Amino acid sequence: MPRPPPEQAPEASPPSQRTAYSPGLVDENTLGLRDDRAHYLAKIEQAQRLITDGESYEICLTNLARRGFAGSGLEAFEQMRAVSPVPYATYLKLGASKS
């Protein structure tokens, strides 16, 4: 069953004023990464050792990335939802916030 579209929050821009979002590669220089390339490659090597040693059979490595966004939190959520729909995603605005 199709999911109804998310409700439009008052602070969100009308669809006619939004810039089209096109997913794709992001310039690494525009991101604030928790782990630089060398540290991330070291984590991969450590994960491979743990798998080889039988300590794990699966390891999911991640890297925190931060990037500025000029829109509202709802607009960011809608862009992410359009690119990667998930069945139970929701946008919660709790307490005082800038977006």
Coordinates of C-alpha atoms in Angstrom, one line a residue:
M1 CA 0.0 0.0 0.0
P2 CA 1.5 3.4 -0.9
R3 CA 2.4 5.7 1.9
P4 CA 0.8 9.1 2.0
P5 CA 3.1 12.1 1.5
P6 CA 4.5 13.7 4.6
E7 CA 2.6 16.7 5.8
Q8 CA 4.0 20.1 4.9
A9 CA 5.3 22.0 7.9
P10 CA 4.9 25.7 8.0
E11 CA 8.6 26.5 7.8
A12 CA 9.2 24.3 4.7
S13 CA 9.5 25.9 1.3
P14 CA 6.6 25.4 -1.1
P15 CA 7.6 22.7 -3.7
S16 CA 7.7 25.3 -6.5
Q17 CA 10.5 27.2 -4.7
R18 CA 12.7 24.1 -3.9
T19 CA 15.8 23.3 -5.8
A20 CA 15.7 19.9 -7.3
Y21 CA 17.8 17.4 -5.4
S22 CA 20.0 15.1 -7.3
P23 CA 21.8 12.3 -5.3
G24 CA 25.3 11.5 -6.1
L25 CA 28.9 11.8 -5.1
V26 CA 29.7 14.5 -2.5
D27 CA 33.0 16.3 -2.6
E28 CA 34.9 14.9 0.5
N29 CA 36.3 18.4 1.1
T30 CA 32.8 19.7 1.9
L31 CA 32.3 17.1 4.6
G32 CA 33.5 17.0 8.2
L33 CA 34.5 13.4 8.5
R34 CA 35.1 11.7 11.9
D35 CA 37.7 9.4 10.3
D36 CA 40.1 10.6 7.6
R37 CA 41.2 8.2 4.9
A38 CA 44.2 6.8 6.8
H39 CA 42.1 6.1 10.0
Y40 CA 39.3 4.5 8.0
L41 CA 41.8 2.2 6.1
A42 CA 43.3 1.3 9.5
K43 CA 39.9 0.3 10.7
I44 CA 39.4 -1.9 7.6
E45 CA 42.7 -3.7 8.3
Q46 CA 41.7 -4.2 11.9
A47 CA 38.3 -5.6 10.9
Q48 CA 40.0 -8.0 8.4
R49 CA 42.3 -9.2 11.2
L50 CA 39.3 -9.8 13.5
I51 CA 37.6 -11.8 10.8
T52 CA 40.7 -13.8 10.0
D53 CA 41.2 -14.5 13.8
G54 CA 37.6 -15.8 14.0
E55 CA 36.5 -13.0 16.4
S56 CA 33.8 -11.9 14.0
Y57 CA 32.2 -13.0 10.8
E58 CA 30.7 -9.6 9.8
I59 CA 31.7 -6.1 10.7
C60 CA 29.9 -3.0 9.6
L61 CA 32.2 0.0 9.4
T62 CA 30.8 3.5 9.4
N63 CA 32.1 7.0 9.3
L64 CA 30.3 10.0 10.7
A65 CA 30.0 12.8 8.1
R66 CA 28.7 16.3 8.8
R67 CA 27.8 18.9 6.2
G68 CA 26.0 22.2 6.4
F69 CA 22.5 22.5 5.2
A70 CA 20.6 25.8 4.6
G71 CA 17.0 24.3 4.6
S72 CA 14.8 23.1 7.3
G73 CA 15.1 19.8 9.1
L74 CA 11.9 18.6 7.3
E75 CA 13.4 19.5 3.9
A76 CA 16.5 17.5 4.7
F77 CA 14.4 14.5 5.8
E78 CA 12.3 14.7 2.7
Q79 CA 15.4 14.7 0.5
M80 CA 16.9 11.7 2.3
R81 CA 13.5 9.9 2.2
A82 CA 13.3 10.5 -1.6
V83 CA 16.7 9.0 -2.2
S84 CA 16.5 6.1 0.4
P85 CA 12.9 5.3 1.3
V86 CA 12.5 3.1 4.3
P87 CA 9.2 1.6 5.6
Y88 CA 9.0 3.2 9.0
A89 CA 10.9 6.5 8.8
T90 CA 9.4 9.5 10.5
Y91 CA 10.4 13.1 11.1
L92 CA 10.1 14.2 14.7
K93 CA 10.6 17.8 15.8
L94 CA 11.0 17.8 19.5
G95 CA 11.5 20.9 21.7
A96 CA 13.3 24.1 20.6
S97 CA 15.3 23.7 17.5
K98 CA 16.7 25.8 14.7
S99 CA 15.1 23.5 12.1

